[in-house]
Amino acid sequence: MRSIHVDTGVADALAAFEMPQRLGFGVLMAPVMYRCQYQDGRWWDAELMPYGPLQIDPAAKVLHYAQEIFEGLKAYRVDRDRAALFRPQMNWERMNLSARRLCMPDIPRDIFMQAVQTVTAYCEDFIPRNSGQSLYLRPFMFGTQPDLSVAAANSYSFLVIASPSEVYHSGSMRVLVERNDSRAAVGGTGAEKVGGNYAASLQSVQATLAKGFDQTLWLHPSDRRHIEELSGMNFFAVMEGELHTPALSGSILPGVTRDSLIQLARALDITVHERPMDIDDLLALIKSGTCTEAFACGTATIVSPISVLGDADGQVYELPDTPGPVARQLRQALLDIQEGRGSDRFDWMSPIPPECYP
Amino acid sequence: MRSIHVDTGVADALAAFEMPQRLGFGVLMAPVMYRCQYQDGRWWDAELMPYGPLQIDPAAKVLHYAQEIFEGLKAYRVDRDRAALFRPQMNWERMNLSARRLCMPDIPRDIFMQAVQTVTAYCEDFIPRNSGQSLYLRPFMFGTQPDLSVAAANSYSFLVIASPSEVYHSGSMRVLVERNDSRAAVGGTGAEKVGGNYAASLQSVQATLAKGFDQTLWLHPSDRRHIEELSGMNFFAVMEGELHTPALSGSILPGVTRDSLIQLARALDITVHERPMDIDDLLALIKSGTCTEAFACGTATIVSPISVLGDADGQVYELPDTPGPVARQLRQALLDIQEGRGSDRFDWMSPIPPECYP
């Protein structure tokens, strides 16, 4: 393993940390963080530090031109003695796709793994152990070069912070179809996890909440008909017992949970269709009763049933308020693996190597 | 004027500052900066501080979801005793359009003006005085709330930093038509000055440079035919002595220099057409000799002639390597006003109030 400098303040930060009763999602930050910096064409030694403010130059590229990417993954310790990460390899691979899209350097595999494993190991005592809870890990990288020209930076910080968390959205969701705004352009950054996608989505999310809905459903930015995803979650529907999800179009994020659910469904003999899904067809199929379930999925939310799809014209299309049989079956199968009750038949769980522990 | 706290380190920072021989653009940072913070639904007292690193929480929205906007404007002191700003009201108005698009609070006019005027006043001795040089001012605002949920922040920092600068791009430019990537989506953030637009553009800019060109020319994200803008610059062409520029489409940045050139051209009895401009028509008109000039404009670059338009198929369309008569006339008329030689007939120059000086 690469050498890592453990800051003298880490032991005190761990000792001083207290877990509150209510966790929420992404609000309580774990007491340590990992940082590795890139400069002069190479990655330098990594540090494990107490969680705290970063010193960033006011002219750093990240603050002006949003040269920033991130990932989200979870460490579980519900029915396990020791923590385990869910499919970190997928996040590492995707993070480097995002890095390339924004002209940032690749993150070597050993740095990425050291980062998520070390933070998990040091925070093992703070991983909550009720079903649905986990340590949410947030790897991110941004351009630090202080220079106002519009060009890729020559220096970067890669960090991992973490948050002991509940599930992001519990209960069913009311989802509003976004007919005007787009999340990302064709030939844009929709398939990568870059900050600008989320900034662009805030206006629609705020309007959605003001209308009494929970999430925006985005359509293809060019044809404005085909379903893409929710903000940070992929979309699934069930018709006649079969699972349908939008095919990856080049502007949809290839979700780790999406991929896992497709594999699980196939293993459970549920037919899966990855295909272009027209929103008007879907709404008609909900109305006619052919579509019996819809749900969103993602690392933060796991599987969230959609109880209402609202259209811009004010029409609402209702589905059962409780998870349907397919959503329930898939969610349970996934959680059984993540939380350590089921057999890890796909080899998805990644233990923390002993040398990562303090 | 609002009260402002001047940090005790400011005098030393000013005294220690030295101007190098070569300035470049946006590389040399002025020794002071302005900050005003928004929290609990209000703006707090402003500070003038020595230029230096900001303390930013690792979970701040700006580092993950790119909730960040910026502006660019210039203070001139070429043929003037005292510094003057060019049309700061336009930047203030546009910055608030960007703020609303990203669900950020409006910046009150008195804070914005205090910021750009105070930084200019304190840096007056460092404003270079050769034609084309200026103090480039960079107002920017970003979300500081440390919370990983995808939602607008409840706290913000608004800053102004500055850079004594040369013109961004001198000489003529070779421009490559981007037929694949998009800069911003329909219903996206193309008309606002938000970080994510620039991050998304880096890949194309890098490919453009690798092919021996200087800038990317972006087309409409949906029809892929109509000219939008270059990265951070608007586009103009001259045909039979008349000026043509793409009409603001909702995904083009409404440039201050663009607006100024249109007003100047009309005052000089040059006919101006703001209209949709098809790239294929334009290329044919360059080939036939009907289009005799093309140029880009922007705050940083002022007016830059385009000598070559390259297409994705490898074809190149050549224009004169030196500024044509219309570009030259407009550039000179604009610089005469900015640099203090010509009459300020449009009331564009904004002096610095005496109370802003140290």
Short mmCIF file of N, CA and C in Angstrom, two decimals, chain A residues 127-226:
data_model
loop_
_atom_site.label_atom_id
_atom_site.label_comp_id
_atom_site.label_asym_id
_atom_site.label_seq_id
_atom_site.Cartn_x
_atom_site.Cartn_y
_atom_site.Cartn_z
N ILE A 127 -19.95 3.74 12.11
CA ILE A 127 -20.86 3.29 11.05
C ILE A 127 -22.12 2.79 11.72
N PRO A 128 -23.25 3.45 11.46
CA PRO A 128 -24.48 3.07 12.17
C PRO A 128 -24.95 1.69 11.71
N ARG A 129 -25.66 0.99 12.58
CA ARG A 129 -25.89 -0.44 12.36
C ARG A 129 -27.35 -0.85 12.24
N ASN A 130 -28.25 0.12 12.05
CA ASN A 130 -29.63 -0.25 11.74
C ASN A 130 -29.79 -0.40 10.24
N SER A 131 -30.74 -1.26 9.85
CA SER A 131 -30.93 -1.50 8.41
C SER A 131 -31.24 -0.18 7.70
N GLY A 132 -30.58 0.01 6.55
CA GLY A 132 -30.75 1.26 5.77
C GLY A 132 -29.69 2.29 6.10
N GLN A 133 -29.00 2.12 7.23
CA GLN A 133 -27.96 3.07 7.62
C GLN A 133 -26.59 2.60 7.10
N SER A 134 -25.68 3.57 7.01
CA SER A 134 -24.35 3.25 6.49
C SER A 134 -23.43 4.44 6.70
N LEU A 135 -22.18 4.23 6.30
CA LEU A 135 -21.25 5.36 6.22
C LEU A 135 -21.21 5.77 4.75
N TYR A 136 -21.74 6.95 4.46
CA TYR A 136 -21.73 7.45 3.09
C TYR A 136 -20.37 8.09 2.83
N LEU A 137 -19.67 7.61 1.81
CA LEU A 137 -18.34 8.13 1.49
C LEU A 137 -18.42 9.03 0.27
N ARG A 138 -17.74 10.15 0.33
CA ARG A 138 -17.78 11.12 -0.75
C ARG A 138 -16.36 11.44 -1.26
N PRO A 139 -15.89 10.66 -2.24
CA PRO A 139 -14.65 11.05 -2.92
C PRO A 139 -14.93 12.26 -3.82
N PHE A 140 -14.02 13.21 -3.85
CA PHE A 140 -14.16 14.32 -4.80
C PHE A 140 -12.80 14.89 -5.18
N MET A 141 -12.75 15.52 -6.33
CA MET A 141 -11.50 16.08 -6.83
C MET A 141 -11.80 17.42 -7.49
N PHE A 142 -10.90 18.36 -7.31
CA PHE A 142 -11.13 19.67 -7.93
C PHE A 142 -9.81 20.33 -8.30
N GLY A 143 -9.89 21.27 -9.27
CA GLY A 143 -8.73 22.00 -9.77
C GLY A 143 -8.34 23.12 -8.83
N THR A 144 -7.07 23.17 -8.44
CA THR A 144 -6.62 24.15 -7.44
C THR A 144 -5.77 25.27 -8.04
N GLN A 145 -5.30 25.12 -9.27
CA GLN A 145 -4.39 26.14 -9.83
C GLN A 145 -5.05 27.52 -9.81
N PRO A 146 -4.34 28.51 -9.26
CA PRO A 146 -4.92 29.85 -9.21
C PRO A 146 -4.58 30.65 -10.46
N ASP A 147 -5.52 30.76 -11.37
CA ASP A 147 -5.25 31.35 -12.68
C ASP A 147 -6.61 31.53 -13.35
N LEU A 148 -6.93 32.74 -13.80
CA LEU A 148 -8.28 33.01 -14.29
C LEU A 148 -8.51 32.64 -15.76
N SER A 149 -7.49 32.11 -16.44
CA SER A 149 -7.75 31.71 -17.82
C SER A 149 -8.63 30.46 -17.84
N VAL A 150 -9.48 30.36 -18.87
CA VAL A 150 -10.38 29.21 -18.98
C VAL A 150 -9.60 28.06 -19.60
N ALA A 151 -9.03 27.24 -18.74
CA ALA A 151 -8.23 26.10 -19.18
C ALA A 151 -8.18 25.13 -18.00
N ALA A 152 -7.86 23.88 -18.28
CA ALA A 152 -7.74 22.89 -17.21
C ALA A 152 -6.61 23.28 -16.26
N ALA A 153 -6.79 22.98 -14.99
CA ALA A 153 -5.76 23.27 -13.99
C ALA A 153 -4.56 22.34 -14.18
N ASN A 154 -3.43 22.71 -13.60
CA ASN A 154 -2.28 21.81 -13.57
C ASN A 154 -2.06 21.23 -12.17
N SER A 155 -2.97 21.55 -11.24
CA SER A 155 -2.86 21.00 -9.88
C SER A 155 -4.26 20.69 -9.35
N TYR A 156 -4.33 19.61 -8.55
CA TYR A 156 -5.62 19.09 -8.10
C TYR A 156 -5.55 18.59 -6.67
N SER A 157 -6.68 18.63 -5.97
CA SER A 157 -6.83 17.94 -4.70
C SER A 157 -7.86 16.83 -4.86
N PHE A 158 -7.50 15.63 -4.40
CA PHE A 158 -8.46 14.52 -4.33
C PHE A 158 -8.70 14.25 -2.85
N LEU A 159 -9.96 14.27 -2.45
CA LEU A 159 -10.28 14.04 -1.04
C LEU A 159 -11.36 12.98 -0.90
N VAL A 160 -11.40 12.38 0.28
CA VAL A 160 -12.56 11.57 0.67
C VAL A 160 -13.02 12.04 2.04
N ILE A 161 -14.28 12.49 2.09
CA ILE A 161 -14.92 12.77 3.37
C ILE A 161 -16.03 11.74 3.54
N ALA A 162 -16.62 11.69 4.73
CA ALA A 162 -17.62 10.64 4.98
C ALA A 162 -18.68 11.16 5.93
N SER A 163 -19.85 10.53 5.85
CA SER A 163 -20.96 10.95 6.69
C SER A 163 -21.78 9.74 7.13
N PRO A 164 -21.82 9.47 8.45
CA PRO A 164 -22.72 8.42 8.94
C PRO A 164 -24.16 8.86 8.64
N SER A 165 -24.90 8.05 7.88
CA SER A 165 -26.16 8.54 7.30
C SER A 165 -27.29 7.53 7.36
N GLU A 166 -28.49 8.10 7.35
CA GLU A 166 -29.70 7.34 7.05
C GLU A 166 -29.81 7.22 5.53
N VAL A 167 -30.86 6.53 5.11
CA VAL A 167 -31.19 6.49 3.69
C VAL A 167 -31.57 7.92 3.25
N TYR A 168 -31.27 8.31 1.98
CA TYR A 168 -31.48 9.69 1.54
C TYR A 168 -32.95 10.06 1.52
N HIS A 169 -33.77 9.19 1.03
CA HIS A 169 -35.19 9.51 0.92
C HIS A 169 -35.97 8.27 1.31
N SER A 170 -36.60 8.32 2.47
CA SER A 170 -37.39 7.15 2.86
C SER A 170 -38.85 7.41 2.51
N GLY A 171 -39.61 6.35 2.38
CA GLY A 171 -41.01 6.49 1.98
C GLY A 171 -41.11 6.66 0.46
N SER A 172 -42.33 6.84 -0.03
CA SER A 172 -42.52 6.95 -1.47
C SER A 172 -42.32 8.40 -1.91
N MET A 173 -42.10 8.57 -3.21
CA MET A 173 -41.78 9.90 -3.75
C MET A 173 -42.83 10.34 -4.75
N ARG A 174 -43.09 11.64 -4.73
CA ARG A 174 -43.92 12.29 -5.75
C ARG A 174 -42.96 12.96 -6.74
N VAL A 175 -43.08 12.58 -8.00
CA VAL A 175 -42.09 13.00 -9.00
C VAL A 175 -42.77 13.85 -10.08
N LEU A 176 -42.14 14.96 -10.44
CA LEU A 176 -42.70 15.87 -11.43
C LEU A 176 -41.88 15.81 -12.72
N VAL A 177 -42.56 15.62 -13.84
CA VAL A 177 -41.88 15.58 -15.14
C VAL A 177 -41.44 17.00 -15.51
N GLU A 178 -40.16 17.18 -15.82
CA GLU A 178 -39.63 18.49 -16.21
C GLU A 178 -39.70 18.61 -17.73
N ARG A 179 -40.59 19.49 -18.20
CA ARG A 179 -40.80 19.62 -19.65
C ARG A 179 -39.99 20.77 -20.24
N ASN A 180 -39.41 21.63 -19.42
CA ASN A 180 -38.70 22.81 -19.95
C ASN A 180 -37.19 22.73 -19.79
N ASP A 181 -36.74 22.75 -18.55
CA ASP A 181 -35.30 22.78 -18.30
C ASP A 181 -34.65 21.45 -18.69
N SER A 182 -33.35 21.52 -18.97
CA SER A 182 -32.57 20.31 -19.20
C SER A 182 -31.52 20.18 -18.12
N ARG A 183 -31.11 18.96 -17.87
CA ARG A 183 -30.09 18.70 -16.87
C ARG A 183 -28.69 18.82 -17.48
N ALA A 184 -28.54 18.35 -18.68
CA ALA A 184 -27.23 18.37 -19.34
C ALA A 184 -27.47 18.23 -20.83
N ALA A 185 -26.57 18.81 -21.61
CA ALA A 185 -26.75 18.84 -23.07
C ALA A 185 -26.29 17.54 -23.73
N VAL A 186 -26.77 17.33 -24.95
CA VAL A 186 -26.19 16.29 -25.81
C VAL A 186 -24.73 16.69 -26.05
N GLY A 187 -23.82 15.74 -25.90
CA GLY A 187 -22.41 16.11 -26.02
C GLY A 187 -21.96 16.93 -24.83
N GLY A 188 -22.77 16.93 -23.78
CA GLY A 188 -22.42 17.67 -22.56
C GLY A 188 -21.82 16.73 -21.53
N THR A 189 -22.21 16.91 -20.27
CA THR A 189 -21.59 16.16 -19.19
C THR A 189 -22.59 15.30 -18.42
N GLY A 190 -23.73 14.96 -19.07
CA GLY A 190 -24.79 14.24 -18.37
C GLY A 190 -24.40 12.85 -17.91
N ALA A 191 -23.45 12.22 -18.59
CA ALA A 191 -23.08 10.85 -18.24
C ALA A 191 -21.99 10.81 -17.18
N GLU A 192 -21.52 12.00 -16.75
CA GLU A 192 -20.45 12.04 -15.76
C GLU A 192 -20.94 12.73 -14.49
N LYS A 193 -20.23 12.46 -13.40
CA LYS A 193 -20.65 13.01 -12.11
C LYS A 193 -19.85 14.29 -11.87
N VAL A 194 -20.28 15.37 -12.53
CA VAL A 194 -19.59 16.64 -12.43
C VAL A 194 -20.51 17.66 -11.77
N GLY A 195 -19.91 18.57 -11.01
CA GLY A 195 -20.68 19.53 -10.22
C GLY A 195 -21.70 20.31 -11.02
N GLY A 196 -21.33 20.76 -12.22
CA GLY A 196 -22.21 21.62 -13.03
C GLY A 196 -23.56 21.00 -13.32
N ASN A 197 -23.64 19.67 -13.46
CA ASN A 197 -24.94 19.03 -13.69
C ASN A 197 -25.90 19.33 -12.54
N TYR A 198 -25.37 19.33 -11.33
CA TYR A 198 -26.22 19.48 -10.15
C TYR A 198 -26.61 20.93 -9.94
N ALA A 199 -25.67 21.87 -10.24
CA ALA A 199 -26.00 23.30 -10.16
C ALA A 199 -27.14 23.63 -11.11
N ALA A 200 -27.06 23.08 -12.34
CA ALA A 200 -28.08 23.37 -13.34
C ALA A 200 -29.44 22.81 -12.93
N SER A 201 -29.43 21.77 -12.08
CA SER A 201 -30.70 21.13 -11.70
C SER A 201 -31.41 21.83 -10.55
N LEU A 202 -30.72 22.72 -9.84
CA LEU A 202 -31.29 23.28 -8.60
C LEU A 202 -32.60 24.03 -8.84
N GLN A 203 -32.66 24.80 -9.95
CA GLN A 203 -33.85 25.61 -10.23
C GLN A 203 -35.08 24.73 -10.38
N SER A 204 -34.92 23.65 -11.14
CA SER A 204 -36.05 22.75 -11.34
C SER A 204 -36.42 22.04 -10.04
N VAL A 205 -35.41 21.64 -9.27
CA VAL A 205 -35.67 20.96 -8.00
C VAL A 205 -36.45 21.88 -7.06
N GLN A 206 -36.06 23.16 -7.03
CA GLN A 206 -36.75 24.11 -6.14
C GLN A 206 -38.21 24.31 -6.58
N ALA A 207 -38.42 24.41 -7.91
CA ALA A 207 -39.79 24.56 -8.41
C ALA A 207 -40.62 23.31 -8.11
N THR A 208 -39.96 22.16 -8.23
CA THR A 208 -40.63 20.88 -7.97
C THR A 208 -41.09 20.80 -6.51
N LEU A 209 -40.20 21.18 -5.60
CA LEU A 209 -40.56 21.16 -4.18
C LEU A 209 -41.70 22.14 -3.89
N ALA A 210 -41.65 23.31 -4.53
CA ALA A 210 -42.68 24.33 -4.29
C ALA A 210 -44.05 23.84 -4.74
N LYS A 211 -44.08 22.92 -5.71
CA LYS A 211 -45.36 22.39 -6.21
C LYS A 211 -45.79 21.15 -5.44
N GLY A 212 -45.07 20.80 -4.38
CA GLY A 212 -45.48 19.68 -3.56
C GLY A 212 -44.96 18.33 -4.01
N PHE A 213 -43.96 18.36 -4.89
CA PHE A 213 -43.34 17.11 -5.32
C PHE A 213 -41.95 16.98 -4.68
N ASP A 214 -41.37 15.78 -4.79
CA ASP A 214 -40.07 15.52 -4.14
C ASP A 214 -38.90 15.58 -5.10
N GLN A 215 -39.14 15.20 -6.36
CA GLN A 215 -38.03 15.05 -7.30
C GLN A 215 -38.48 15.42 -8.70
N THR A 216 -37.50 15.85 -9.50
CA THR A 216 -37.71 16.16 -10.91
C THR A 216 -37.36 14.92 -11.75
N LEU A 217 -38.19 14.62 -12.74
CA LEU A 217 -37.82 13.60 -13.71
C LEU A 217 -37.38 14.30 -14.99
N TRP A 218 -36.11 14.07 -15.37
CA TRP A 218 -35.53 14.76 -16.52
C TRP A 218 -35.76 13.99 -17.80
N LEU A 219 -36.00 14.75 -18.87
CA LEU A 219 -36.15 14.15 -20.19
C LEU A 219 -34.90 14.43 -21.02
N HIS A 220 -34.77 13.72 -22.13
CA HIS A 220 -33.62 13.91 -23.01
C HIS A 220 -33.54 15.37 -23.45
N PRO A 221 -32.36 15.97 -23.38
CA PRO A 221 -32.25 17.42 -23.62
C PRO A 221 -32.57 17.83 -25.04
N SER A 222 -32.52 16.89 -25.96
CA SER A 222 -32.73 17.26 -27.34
C SER A 222 -34.15 16.91 -27.79
N ASP A 223 -34.60 15.67 -27.56
CA ASP A 223 -35.94 15.32 -28.05
C ASP A 223 -37.05 15.66 -27.06
N ARG A 224 -36.68 15.93 -25.82
CA ARG A 224 -37.65 16.28 -24.78
C ARG A 224 -38.80 15.27 -24.63
N ARG A 225 -38.52 14.03 -24.95
CA ARG A 225 -39.55 13.00 -24.84
C ARG A 225 -39.06 11.80 -24.04
N HIS A 226 -37.79 11.45 -24.23
CA HIS A 226 -37.32 10.22 -23.61
C HIS A 226 -36.83 10.46 -22.18
#
